[in-house]
Amino acid sequence: MNTFIAALSPYMLANAVAFYVLPFFGKETGHFILLLLVLYPVISFGTAFILGLKKGFNPLFPLTTLLLFIPSIYVFYNNSAWLYPLIYAILSFTGNTAGYFLRMHKDIKGKNRDERSR
């Protein structure tokens, strides 16, 4: 279990920093809308994509993304933000899957290249 948490920790940390540090830089409603609609989706997808590339598919990472964002709703936003954790989890799942498939594609391509060079 410790290796599982250790493998996810840098990616969870990146999401946590985004969800809990970036809102402190928001001064008006437009900044928070930018966070919710642009930056968080990109960060959720990006961290999951990199995780998929480096470590492979991890179906629990989208759940961690969802669970990490929920407390920030009470701290920075209001009840209308309850849809966003689900959206970020879906984007995280999509990013992780895409990264995993790209990793598999690279592995298959590399094996084919090695077989041709023999």
PDB file of N, CA and C in Angstrom, residues 4 7-12 15 40-66 87-105:
ATOM      1  N   PHE A   4       1.939   2.153  -3.422  1.00  0.00           N
ATOM      2  CA  PHE A   4       0.810   2.706  -4.173  1.00  0.00           C
ATOM      3  C   PHE A   4       0.656   4.197  -3.878  1.00  0.00           C
ATOM      4  N   ALA A   7       3.571   6.192  -5.273  1.00  0.00           N
ATOM      5  CA  ALA A   7       3.493   6.388  -6.726  1.00  0.00           C
ATOM      6  C   ALA A   7       2.536   7.511  -7.094  1.00  0.00           C
ATOM      7  N   LEU A   8       1.470   7.663  -6.322  1.00  0.00           N
ATOM      8  CA  LEU A   8       0.471   8.697  -6.615  1.00  0.00           C
ATOM      9  C   LEU A   8       0.775  10.041  -5.978  1.00  0.00           C
ATOM     10  N   SER A   9       1.608  10.070  -4.955  1.00  0.00           N
ATOM     11  CA  SER A   9       1.765  11.282  -4.155  1.00  0.00           C
ATOM     12  C   SER A   9       2.204  12.527  -4.935  1.00  0.00           C
ATOM     13  N   PRO A  10       3.136  12.465  -5.879  1.00  0.00           N
ATOM     14  CA  PRO A  10       3.480  13.707  -6.580  1.00  0.00           C
ATOM     15  C   PRO A  10       2.313  14.266  -7.410  1.00  0.00           C
ATOM     16  N   TYR A  11       1.511  13.376  -7.940  1.00  0.00           N
ATOM     17  CA  TYR A  11       0.389  13.794  -8.774  1.00  0.00           C
ATOM     18  C   TYR A  11      -0.758  14.320  -7.912  1.00  0.00           C
ATOM     19  N   MET A  12      -0.975  13.679  -6.771  1.00  0.00           N
ATOM     20  CA  MET A  12      -1.982  14.178  -5.836  1.00  0.00           C
ATOM     21  C   MET A  12      -1.544  15.521  -5.264  1.00  0.00           C
ATOM     22  N   ASN A  15      -2.305  18.271  -7.751  1.00  0.00           N
ATOM     23  CA  ASN A  15      -3.728  18.610  -7.718  1.00  0.00           C
ATOM     24  C   ASN A  15      -4.078  19.380  -6.454  1.00  0.00           C
ATOM     25  N   TYR A  40      -8.271  24.224 -13.585  1.00  0.00           N
ATOM     26  CA  TYR A  40      -8.452  22.939 -12.918  1.00  0.00           C
ATOM     27  C   TYR A  40      -8.686  21.793 -13.890  1.00  0.00           C
ATOM     28  N   PRO A  41      -9.497  21.979 -14.925  1.00  0.00           N
ATOM     29  CA  PRO A  41      -9.631  20.875 -15.885  1.00  0.00           C
ATOM     30  C   PRO A  41      -8.318  20.522 -16.574  1.00  0.00           C
ATOM     31  N   VAL A  42      -7.539  21.538 -16.944  1.00  0.00           N
ATOM     32  CA  VAL A  42      -6.256  21.284 -17.604  1.00  0.00           C
ATOM     33  C   VAL A  42      -5.301  20.575 -16.646  1.00  0.00           C
ATOM     34  N   ILE A  43      -5.260  21.022 -15.407  1.00  0.00           N
ATOM     35  CA  ILE A  43      -4.370  20.405 -14.420  1.00  0.00           C
ATOM     36  C   ILE A  43      -4.817  18.974 -14.113  1.00  0.00           C
ATOM     37  N   SER A  44      -6.120  18.766 -13.967  1.00  0.00           N
ATOM     38  CA  SER A  44      -6.628  17.419 -13.687  1.00  0.00           C
ATOM     39  C   SER A  44      -6.292  16.454 -14.821  1.00  0.00           C
ATOM     40  N   PHE A  45      -6.525  16.890 -16.042  1.00  0.00           N
ATOM     41  CA  PHE A  45      -6.207  16.053 -17.192  1.00  0.00           C
ATOM     42  C   PHE A  45      -4.696  15.850 -17.306  1.00  0.00           C
ATOM     43  N   GLY A  46      -3.942  16.924 -17.155  1.00  0.00           N
ATOM     44  CA  GLY A  46      -2.487  16.864 -17.341  1.00  0.00           C
ATOM     45  C   GLY A  46      -1.778  15.981 -16.338  1.00  0.00           C
ATOM     46  N   THR A  47      -2.116  16.107 -15.062  1.00  0.00           N
ATOM     47  CA  THR A  47      -1.459  15.268 -14.058  1.00  0.00           C
ATOM     48  C   THR A  47      -1.805  13.797 -14.281  1.00  0.00           C
ATOM     49  N   ALA A  48      -3.046  13.526 -14.631  1.00  0.00           N
ATOM     50  CA  ALA A  48      -3.454  12.140 -14.876  1.00  0.00           C
ATOM     51  C   ALA A  48      -2.786  11.592 -16.133  1.00  0.00           C
ATOM     52  N   PHE A  49      -2.625  12.431 -17.148  1.00  0.00           N
ATOM     53  CA  PHE A  49      -1.966  12.007 -18.382  1.00  0.00           C
ATOM     54  C   PHE A  49      -0.507  11.633 -18.107  1.00  0.00           C
ATOM     55  N   ILE A  50       0.176  12.473 -17.357  1.00  0.00           N
ATOM     56  CA  ILE A  50       1.578  12.202 -17.020  1.00  0.00           C
ATOM     57  C   ILE A  50       1.684  10.944 -16.162  1.00  0.00           C
ATOM     58  N   LEU A  51       0.746  10.765 -15.226  1.00  0.00           N
ATOM     59  CA  LEU A  51       0.719   9.541 -14.425  1.00  0.00           C
ATOM     60  C   LEU A  51       0.559   8.318 -15.326  1.00  0.00           C
ATOM     61  N   GLY A  52      -0.334   8.400 -16.298  1.00  0.00           N
ATOM     62  CA  GLY A  52      -0.533   7.290 -17.224  1.00  0.00           C
ATOM     63  C   GLY A  52       0.710   6.989 -18.044  1.00  0.00           C
ATOM     64  N   LEU A  53       1.413   8.040 -18.451  1.00  0.00           N
ATOM     65  CA  LEU A  53       2.652   7.849 -19.219  1.00  0.00           C
ATOM     66  C   LEU A  53       3.743   7.202 -18.382  1.00  0.00           C
ATOM     67  N   LYS A  54       3.898   7.661 -17.154  1.00  0.00           N
ATOM     68  CA  LYS A  54       5.019   7.206 -16.337  1.00  0.00           C
ATOM     69  C   LYS A  54       4.741   5.933 -15.557  1.00  0.00           C
ATOM     70  N   LYS A  55       3.541   5.810 -15.006  1.00  0.00           N
ATOM     71  CA  LYS A  55       3.260   4.689 -14.108  1.00  0.00           C
ATOM     72  C   LYS A  55       2.219   3.716 -14.654  1.00  0.00           C
ATOM     73  N   GLY A  56       1.533   4.070 -15.704  1.00  0.00           N
ATOM     74  CA  GLY A  56       0.490   3.214 -16.243  1.00  0.00           C
ATOM     75  C   GLY A  56      -0.885   3.614 -15.730  1.00  0.00           C
ATOM     76  N   PHE A  57      -1.858   2.805 -16.035  1.00  0.00           N
ATOM     77  CA  PHE A  57      -3.245   3.116 -15.677  1.00  0.00           C
ATOM     78  C   PHE A  57      -3.476   2.895 -14.198  1.00  0.00           C
ATOM     79  N   ASN A  58      -4.133   3.869 -13.567  1.00  0.00           N
ATOM     80  CA  ASN A  58      -4.480   3.762 -12.157  1.00  0.00           C
ATOM     81  C   ASN A  58      -5.917   4.234 -11.979  1.00  0.00           C
ATOM     82  N   PRO A  59      -6.849   3.321 -11.843  1.00  0.00           N
ATOM     83  CA  PRO A  59      -8.261   3.714 -11.778  1.00  0.00           C
ATOM     84  C   PRO A  59      -8.644   4.465 -10.506  1.00  0.00           C
ATOM     85  N   LEU A  60      -7.799   4.446  -9.485  1.00  0.00           N
ATOM     86  CA  LEU A  60      -8.123   5.167  -8.254  1.00  0.00           C
ATOM     87  C   LEU A  60      -7.721   6.637  -8.294  1.00  0.00           C
ATOM     88  N   PHE A  61      -6.885   7.015  -9.244  1.00  0.00           N
ATOM     89  CA  PHE A  61      -6.461   8.407  -9.290  1.00  0.00           C
ATOM     90  C   PHE A  61      -7.620   9.372  -9.538  1.00  0.00           C
ATOM     91  N   PRO A  62      -8.564   9.074 -10.427  1.00  0.00           N
ATOM     92  CA  PRO A  62      -9.712   9.978 -10.564  1.00  0.00           C
ATOM     93  C   PRO A  62     -10.501  10.135  -9.262  1.00  0.00           C
ATOM     94  N   LEU A  63     -10.581   9.070  -8.503  1.00  0.00           N
ATOM     95  CA  LEU A  63     -11.265   9.154  -7.212  1.00  0.00           C
ATOM     96  C   LEU A  63     -10.513  10.085  -6.260  1.00  0.00           C
ATOM     97  N   THR A  64      -9.193  10.005  -6.267  1.00  0.00           N
ATOM     98  CA  THR A  64      -8.422  10.914  -5.409  1.00  0.00           C
ATOM     99  C   THR A  64      -8.598  12.360  -5.856  1.00  0.00           C
ATOM    100  N   THR A  65      -8.687  12.581  -7.155  1.00  0.00           N
ATOM    101  CA  THR A  65      -8.925  13.932  -7.655  1.00  0.00           C
ATOM    102  C   THR A  65     -10.269  14.448  -7.156  1.00  0.00           C
ATOM    103  N   LEU A  66     -11.285  13.622  -7.242  1.00  0.00           N
ATOM    104  CA  LEU A  66     -12.618  13.994  -6.775  1.00  0.00           C
ATOM    105  C   LEU A  66     -12.604  14.291  -5.277  1.00  0.00           C
ATOM    106  N   ILE A  87     -16.683  16.364 -12.807  1.00  0.00           N
ATOM    107  CA  ILE A  87     -16.067  16.723 -14.097  1.00  0.00           C
ATOM    108  C   ILE A  87     -14.564  16.502 -14.047  1.00  0.00           C
ATOM    109  N   TYR A  88     -13.911  16.926 -12.952  1.00  0.00           N
ATOM    110  CA  TYR A  88     -12.463  16.752 -12.842  1.00  0.00           C
ATOM    111  C   TYR A  88     -12.088  15.276 -12.739  1.00  0.00           C
ATOM    112  N   ALA A  89     -12.926  14.482 -12.095  1.00  0.00           N
ATOM    113  CA  ALA A  89     -12.662  13.043 -12.018  1.00  0.00           C
ATOM    114  C   ALA A  89     -12.771  12.395 -13.398  1.00  0.00           C
ATOM    115  N   ILE A  90     -13.764  12.809 -14.170  1.00  0.00           N
ATOM    116  CA  ILE A  90     -13.921  12.276 -15.535  1.00  0.00           C
ATOM    117  C   ILE A  90     -12.732  12.680 -16.402  1.00  0.00           C
ATOM    118  N   LEU A  91     -12.307  13.932 -16.293  1.00  0.00           N
ATOM    119  CA  LEU A  91     -11.134  14.388 -17.052  1.00  0.00           C
ATOM    120  C   LEU A  91      -9.874  13.666 -16.593  1.00  0.00           C
ATOM    121  N   SER A  92      -9.778  13.418 -15.305  1.00  0.00           N
ATOM    122  CA  SER A  92      -8.631  12.694 -14.768  1.00  0.00           C
ATOM    123  C   SER A  92      -8.604  11.256 -15.288  1.00  0.00           C
ATOM    124  N   PHE A  93      -9.759  10.612 -15.319  1.00  0.00           N
ATOM    125  CA  PHE A  93      -9.850   9.255 -15.861  1.00  0.00           C
ATOM    126  C   PHE A  93      -9.470   9.253 -17.343  1.00  0.00           C
ATOM    127  N   THR A  94      -9.978  10.231 -18.087  1.00  0.00           N
ATOM    128  CA  THR A  94      -9.667  10.329 -19.514  1.00  0.00           C
ATOM    129  C   THR A  94      -8.181  10.562 -19.741  1.00  0.00           C
ATOM    130  N   GLY A  95      -7.588  11.462 -18.966  1.00  0.00           N
ATOM    131  CA  GLY A  95      -6.160  11.738 -19.098  1.00  0.00           C
ATOM    132  C   GLY A  95      -5.302  10.540 -18.745  1.00  0.00           C
ATOM    133  N   ASN A  96      -5.669   9.843 -17.670  1.00  0.00           N
ATOM    134  CA  ASN A  96      -4.914   8.670 -17.263  1.00  0.00           C
ATOM    135  C   ASN A  96      -5.006   7.570 -18.311  1.00  0.00           C
ATOM    136  N   THR A  97      -6.191   7.384 -18.863  1.00  0.00           N
ATOM    137  CA  THR A  97      -6.378   6.382 -19.911  1.00  0.00           C
ATOM    138  C   THR A  97      -5.586   6.744 -21.166  1.00  0.00           C
ATOM    139  N   ALA A  98      -5.634   8.006 -21.555  1.00  0.00           N
ATOM    140  CA  ALA A  98      -4.888   8.445 -22.741  1.00  0.00           C
ATOM    141  C   ALA A  98      -3.381   8.277 -22.535  1.00  0.00           C
ATOM    142  N   GLY A  99      -2.885   8.646 -21.368  1.00  0.00           N
ATOM    143  CA  GLY A  99      -1.463   8.470 -21.077  1.00  0.00           C
ATOM    144  C   GLY A  99      -1.057   7.010 -21.078  1.00  0.00           C
ATOM    145  N   TYR A 100      -1.910   6.175 -20.530  1.00  0.00           N
ATOM    146  CA  TYR A 100      -1.642   4.736 -20.511  1.00  0.00           C
ATOM    147  C   TYR A 100      -1.585   4.172 -21.930  1.00  0.00           C
ATOM    148  N   PHE A 101      -2.551   4.546 -22.773  1.00  0.00           N
ATOM    149  CA  PHE A 101      -2.550   4.039 -24.143  1.00  0.00           C
ATOM    150  C   PHE A 101      -1.349   4.549 -24.929  1.00  0.00           C
ATOM    151  N   LEU A 102      -0.951   5.786 -24.696  1.00  0.00           N
ATOM    152  CA  LEU A 102       0.250   6.298 -25.360  1.00  0.00           C
ATOM    153  C   LEU A 102       1.487   5.537 -24.882  1.00  0.00           C
ATOM    154  N   ARG A 103       1.535   5.240 -23.596  1.00  0.00           N
ATOM    155  CA  ARG A 103       2.644   4.449 -23.053  1.00  0.00           C
ATOM    156  C   ARG A 103       2.688   3.071 -23.708  1.00  0.00           C
ATOM    157  N   MET A 104       1.530   2.425 -23.821  1.00  0.00           N
ATOM    158  CA  MET A 104       1.461   1.098 -24.439  1.00  0.00           C
ATOM    159  C   MET A 104       1.862   1.169 -25.916  1.00  0.00           C
ATOM    160  N   HIS A 105       1.420   2.231 -26.589  1.00  0.00           N
ATOM    161  CA  HIS A 105       1.755   2.399 -28.003  1.00  0.00           C
ATOM    162  C   HIS A 105       3.266   2.554 -28.173  1.00  0.00           C
TER     163      HIS A 105
END
